[in-house]
Amino acid sequence: MWPFWWKGASGFSARSTAEEVTHGIDGTGLTAIVTGASSGIGEETTRVLALRGVHVVMAVRNTDSGNQVREKILRETHEAKIDVMKLDLCSMASIRSFASEYKSLDLPLNLLINNAGIMACPFTLSSDNIELQFATNHLGHFLLTNLLLDTMMKTAIESNREGRIVIVSSEGHRFAYGEGIRFDKINDEASYNTLQAYGQSKLSNILHATELARQFKEQDVNITANSLHPGSIMTNLLRYHSYINTIGNAVGKYVLKSIPQGAATTCYAALHPQAKGVSGQYLMDNNISNPNSQGKDTDLAKKLWEFSLSLTGKEES
C-alpha cells in the first residue's frame, strides 16, 4: 500500500473515501447487486451507491440485518432506492434461488459487486461439502456471476452502457499456498491453514476477474471485470482471530483504513468515469496496482475456471 497521502494517476489516494471518489457522479438509472451488504465495506458501498442514485439490491444472508441497514440509509437519503434479498453464498441452492428470483423481477443489472467474504475461519465444509472459504469467497461468487451474466449482457446492450463486475479480493492473495490453488486438496483438513486458505480464495477472486475480462474481450461484450484490495480495515472478518482484533483495535487508527476509505476502491471501480474500459486489472487505493505472479497467470485462471465449473455444474447464463 502506498502512503495514505500519496495520490496515484487517478488523483486519489488510500486516504480517499467512497464519497470523495464518487463526488459529482450521477448513478441514476443504474442497478447494482452488492453481496455482503449488511455490514462493513458492503454496507458503506451500498450507502454511497444509493447516495449517487444507483438502485441497489442488497444480497445478504440475514435479511433482518439487511433491512435494518436499508432503513438506516433511507433515514439519511430519503430518495434512495434499495431492496433486500436473501443470498447465502455458501449454498449453491440459495445462489440459484437468488438468481432465479432476481430474474423474475425483470430488473436490469449494470453493476455486480462481489463483496461478501469470510476470513481465516477454522476448517469447515459448506452445505455443498466444499471448504468454506473457497466456497464462500470464490465459488459462490463464481456461480452467482455466471447465473446473472445473461441479465448483465442484456442490460449492457439495451442501455448502451458498460456493465461492470467488481470483485473484492485482498493483498492476502500473496499468502496463499505455495502452489496457489490446491485443486487436488481443496478439502484436505490435515494440511489446512486458515490464512493460506484465505489467500487461496482471494487469489481465486483475482483469477476470476482475469478470466472474465479475457472472455468479455474475446466475445466483444460491453462488460468489464476487475478485482481489488480494499485496504486493511478492522471489520468482523477478523472475528476468528481475537489476537489480531486486539492489536488492530489498539493501533488501527494509526495504520488501518476507516470503512469509508475501505469502500472507496469498490465505488471507484463501479462508478468512476476513469474506470471505463478498464478490465482484468487489480486495483488498490483507487488506482491500478499489481497482484503477484500467480495473480497474473492466465493459464492458472483458465484452469480455475474449468475447475469451478466442474464444482458448480456446467450451467452458465
PDB file of C-alpha atoms in Angstrom, residues 110-242:
ATOM      1  CA  ASN A 110     -25.436  -2.791 -14.581  1.00  0.00           C
ATOM      2  CA  LEU A 111     -23.140  -3.415 -11.630  1.00  0.00           C
ATOM      3  CA  LEU A 112     -22.323  -6.644  -9.812  1.00  0.00           C
ATOM      4  CA  ILE A 113     -20.307  -6.037  -6.652  1.00  0.00           C
ATOM      5  CA  ASN A 114     -18.946  -9.347  -5.352  1.00  0.00           C
ATOM      6  CA  ASN A 115     -18.038  -8.103  -1.902  1.00  0.00           C
ATOM      7  CA  ALA A 116     -19.064 -10.702   0.679  1.00  0.00           C
ATOM      8  CA  GLY A 117     -16.440 -12.845   2.309  1.00  0.00           C
ATOM      9  CA  ILE A 118     -15.179 -14.687   5.352  1.00  0.00           C
ATOM     10  CA  MET A 119     -11.631 -14.758   6.641  1.00  0.00           C
ATOM     11  CA  ALA A 120      -9.378 -17.332   8.267  1.00  0.00           C
ATOM     12  CA  CYS A 121     -12.098 -19.466   9.813  1.00  0.00           C
ATOM     13  CA  PRO A 122     -11.482 -22.927  11.271  1.00  0.00           C
ATOM     14  CA  PHE A 123     -11.753 -25.788   8.777  1.00  0.00           C
ATOM     15  CA  THR A 124     -15.412 -26.159   7.830  1.00  0.00           C
ATOM     16  CA  LEU A 125     -17.288 -27.562   4.876  1.00  0.00           C
ATOM     17  CA  SER A 126     -20.101 -25.690   3.159  1.00  0.00           C
ATOM     18  CA  SER A 127     -23.546 -27.209   2.687  1.00  0.00           C
ATOM     19  CA  ASP A 128     -22.196 -28.465  -0.646  1.00  0.00           C
ATOM     20  CA  ASN A 129     -19.204 -30.123   1.059  1.00  0.00           C
ATOM     21  CA  ILE A 130     -16.568 -27.640  -0.128  1.00  0.00           C
ATOM     22  CA  GLU A 131     -14.041 -25.890   2.140  1.00  0.00           C
ATOM     23  CA  LEU A 132     -15.899 -22.855   3.418  1.00  0.00           C
ATOM     24  CA  GLN A 133     -13.533 -20.006   2.487  1.00  0.00           C
ATOM     25  CA  PHE A 134     -13.119 -21.242  -1.075  1.00  0.00           C
ATOM     26  CA  ALA A 135     -16.853 -21.939  -1.298  1.00  0.00           C
ATOM     27  CA  THR A 136     -17.945 -18.544   0.003  1.00  0.00           C
ATOM     28  CA  ASN A 137     -15.288 -16.140  -1.219  1.00  0.00           C
ATOM     29  CA  HIS A 138     -14.785 -17.588  -4.688  1.00  0.00           C
ATOM     30  CA  LEU A 139     -17.092 -20.385  -5.742  1.00  0.00           C
ATOM     31  CA  GLY A 140     -20.319 -18.758  -4.578  1.00  0.00           C
ATOM     32  CA  HIS A 141     -19.499 -15.562  -6.442  1.00  0.00           C
ATOM     33  CA  PHE A 142     -18.390 -17.574  -9.482  1.00  0.00           C
ATOM     34  CA  LEU A 143     -21.777 -19.282  -9.689  1.00  0.00           C
ATOM     35  CA  LEU A 144     -23.692 -16.096  -8.953  1.00  0.00           C
ATOM     36  CA  THR A 145     -21.850 -14.233 -11.696  1.00  0.00           C
ATOM     37  CA  ASN A 146     -22.420 -16.983 -14.249  1.00  0.00           C
ATOM     38  CA  LEU A 147     -26.128 -17.123 -13.475  1.00  0.00           C
ATOM     39  CA  LEU A 148     -26.514 -13.357 -13.860  1.00  0.00           C
ATOM     40  CA  LEU A 149     -24.304 -12.790 -16.906  1.00  0.00           C
ATOM     41  CA  ASP A 150     -27.153 -13.005 -19.406  1.00  0.00           C
ATOM     42  CA  THR A 151     -29.002 -10.278 -17.482  1.00  0.00           C
ATOM     43  CA  MET A 152     -25.901  -8.093 -17.457  1.00  0.00           C
ATOM     44  CA  MET A 153     -25.303  -8.624 -21.170  1.00  0.00           C
ATOM     45  CA  LYS A 154     -28.906  -7.789 -21.992  1.00  0.00           C
ATOM     46  CA  THR A 155     -28.730  -4.650 -19.847  1.00  0.00           C
ATOM     47  CA  ALA A 156     -25.470  -3.512 -21.468  1.00  0.00           C
ATOM     48  CA  ILE A 157     -26.990  -3.876 -24.946  1.00  0.00           C
ATOM     49  CA  GLU A 158     -30.349  -2.277 -24.182  1.00  0.00           C
ATOM     50  CA  SER A 159     -28.910   0.627 -22.165  1.00  0.00           C
ATOM     51  CA  ASN A 160     -25.806   1.075 -24.301  1.00  0.00           C
ATOM     52  CA  ARG A 161     -23.907   1.441 -21.033  1.00  0.00           C
ATOM     53  CA  GLU A 162     -20.893  -0.524 -19.914  1.00  0.00           C
ATOM     54  CA  GLY A 163     -21.594  -3.173 -17.288  1.00  0.00           C
ATOM     55  CA  ARG A 164     -19.072  -3.584 -14.501  1.00  0.00           C
ATOM     56  CA  ILE A 165     -18.230  -6.546 -12.305  1.00  0.00           C
ATOM     57  CA  VAL A 166     -16.180  -5.653  -9.234  1.00  0.00           C
ATOM     58  CA  ILE A 167     -14.668  -8.464  -7.172  1.00  0.00           C
ATOM     59  CA  VAL A 168     -13.279  -7.658  -3.739  1.00  0.00           C
ATOM     60  CA  SER A 169     -10.039  -9.592  -3.285  1.00  0.00           C
ATOM     61  CA  SER A 170      -7.178  -8.840  -0.890  1.00  0.00           C
ATOM     62  CA  GLU A 171      -3.430  -8.435  -0.610  1.00  0.00           C
ATOM     63  CA  GLY A 172      -3.844 -11.636   1.354  1.00  0.00           C
ATOM     64  CA  HIS A 173      -3.648 -13.401  -2.024  1.00  0.00           C
ATOM     65  CA  ARG A 174       0.132 -13.148  -1.642  1.00  0.00           C
ATOM     66  CA  PHE A 175      -0.021 -15.577   1.277  1.00  0.00           C
ATOM     67  CA  ALA A 176      -1.853 -18.405  -0.464  1.00  0.00           C
ATOM     68  CA  TYR A 177      -0.442 -21.924  -0.510  1.00  0.00           C
ATOM     69  CA  GLY A 178       2.806 -22.259  -2.476  1.00  0.00           C
ATOM     70  CA  GLU A 179       1.063 -23.755  -5.498  1.00  0.00           C
ATOM     71  CA  GLY A 180      -1.569 -21.017  -5.441  1.00  0.00           C
ATOM     72  CA  ILE A 181      -4.729 -23.071  -5.893  1.00  0.00           C
ATOM     73  CA  ARG A 182      -4.676 -26.559  -4.390  1.00  0.00           C
ATOM     74  CA  PHE A 183      -7.016 -28.152  -6.908  1.00  0.00           C
ATOM     75  CA  ASP A 184      -6.488 -31.650  -5.526  1.00  0.00           C
ATOM     76  CA  LYS A 185      -6.562 -30.625  -1.863  1.00  0.00           C
ATOM     77  CA  ILE A 186      -9.390 -28.101  -1.567  1.00  0.00           C
ATOM     78  CA  ASN A 187     -10.984 -30.194   1.181  1.00  0.00           C
ATOM     79  CA  ASP A 188      -7.825 -31.542   2.811  1.00  0.00           C
ATOM     80  CA  GLU A 189      -8.333 -30.844   6.505  1.00  0.00           C
ATOM     81  CA  ALA A 190      -4.962 -32.285   7.564  1.00  0.00           C
ATOM     82  CA  SER A 191      -2.958 -29.647   5.693  1.00  0.00           C
ATOM     83  CA  TYR A 192      -5.480 -26.816   6.069  1.00  0.00           C
ATOM     84  CA  ASN A 193      -4.082 -23.463   7.157  1.00  0.00           C
ATOM     85  CA  THR A 194      -6.617 -20.751   7.959  1.00  0.00           C
ATOM     86  CA  LEU A 195      -4.694 -17.809   6.497  1.00  0.00           C
ATOM     87  CA  GLN A 196      -3.297 -19.659   3.472  1.00  0.00           C
ATOM     88  CA  ALA A 197      -6.782 -20.922   2.646  1.00  0.00           C
ATOM     89  CA  TYR A 198      -7.988 -17.327   2.819  1.00  0.00           C
ATOM     90  CA  GLY A 199      -5.145 -16.322   0.497  1.00  0.00           C
ATOM     91  CA  GLN A 200      -6.136 -19.097  -1.907  1.00  0.00           C
ATOM     92  CA  SER A 201      -9.707 -17.809  -2.048  1.00  0.00           C
ATOM     93  CA  LYS A 202      -8.545 -14.237  -2.609  1.00  0.00           C
ATOM     94  CA  LEU A 203      -6.142 -15.328  -5.361  1.00  0.00           C
ATOM     95  CA  SER A 204      -9.133 -17.071  -6.911  1.00  0.00           C
ATOM     96  CA  ASN A 205     -11.001 -13.750  -6.894  1.00  0.00           C
ATOM     97  CA  ILE A 206      -8.224 -12.126  -8.931  1.00  0.00           C
ATOM     98  CA  LEU A 207      -8.043 -15.015 -11.388  1.00  0.00           C
ATOM     99  CA  HIS A 208     -11.833 -14.980 -11.759  1.00  0.00           C
ATOM    100  CA  ALA A 209     -11.763 -11.327 -12.821  1.00  0.00           C
ATOM    101  CA  THR A 210      -8.830 -12.016 -15.149  1.00  0.00           C
ATOM    102  CA  GLU A 211     -10.632 -14.810 -16.977  1.00  0.00           C
ATOM    103  CA  LEU A 212     -13.926 -12.931 -17.119  1.00  0.00           C
ATOM    104  CA  ALA A 213     -12.155  -9.965 -18.707  1.00  0.00           C
ATOM    105  CA  ARG A 214     -10.470 -12.235 -21.250  1.00  0.00           C
ATOM    106  CA  GLN A 215     -13.765 -13.817 -22.236  1.00  0.00           C
ATOM    107  CA  PHE A 216     -15.546 -10.463 -22.462  1.00  0.00           C
ATOM    108  CA  LYS A 217     -12.846  -9.116 -24.778  1.00  0.00           C
ATOM    109  CA  GLU A 218     -12.914 -12.257 -26.916  1.00  0.00           C
ATOM    110  CA  GLN A 219     -16.714 -12.095 -27.210  1.00  0.00           C
ATOM    111  CA  ASP A 220     -16.817  -8.303 -27.639  1.00  0.00           C
ATOM    112  CA  VAL A 221     -19.093  -7.947 -24.616  1.00  0.00           C
ATOM    113  CA  ASN A 222     -19.554  -4.465 -23.150  1.00  0.00           C
ATOM    114  CA  ILE A 223     -18.818  -5.542 -19.572  1.00  0.00           C
ATOM    115  CA  THR A 224     -15.637  -5.106 -17.564  1.00  0.00           C
ATOM    116  CA  ALA A 225     -14.354  -7.204 -14.676  1.00  0.00           C
ATOM    117  CA  ASN A 226     -11.793  -6.089 -12.119  1.00  0.00           C
ATOM    118  CA  SER A 227     -10.574  -7.216  -8.707  1.00  0.00           C
ATOM    119  CA  LEU A 228      -9.280  -5.074  -5.886  1.00  0.00           C
ATOM    120  CA  HIS A 229      -7.720  -4.848  -2.460  1.00  0.00           C
ATOM    121  CA  PRO A 230      -9.892  -2.614  -0.251  1.00  0.00           C
ATOM    122  CA  GLY A 231      -7.134  -1.950   2.267  1.00  0.00           C
ATOM    123  CA  SER A 232      -6.537  -3.169   5.788  1.00  0.00           C
ATOM    124  CA  ILE A 233      -9.704  -2.465   7.740  1.00  0.00           C
ATOM    125  CA  MET A 234     -10.975  -3.550  11.148  1.00  0.00           C
ATOM    126  CA  THR A 235     -14.213  -5.395  10.328  1.00  0.00           C
ATOM    127  CA  ASN A 236     -15.890  -8.542  11.624  1.00  0.00           C
ATOM    128  CA  LEU A 237     -13.867 -10.553   9.087  1.00  0.00           C
ATOM    129  CA  LEU A 238     -11.281 -10.948  11.857  1.00  0.00           C
ATOM    130  CA  ARG A 239     -13.674 -12.482  14.393  1.00  0.00           C
ATOM    131  CA  TYR A 240     -11.832 -15.827  14.255  1.00  0.00           C
ATOM    132  CA  HIS A 241      -8.507 -14.268  15.292  1.00  0.00           C
ATOM    133  CA  SER A 242      -9.056 -12.422  18.559  1.00  0.00           C
TER     134      SER A 242
END
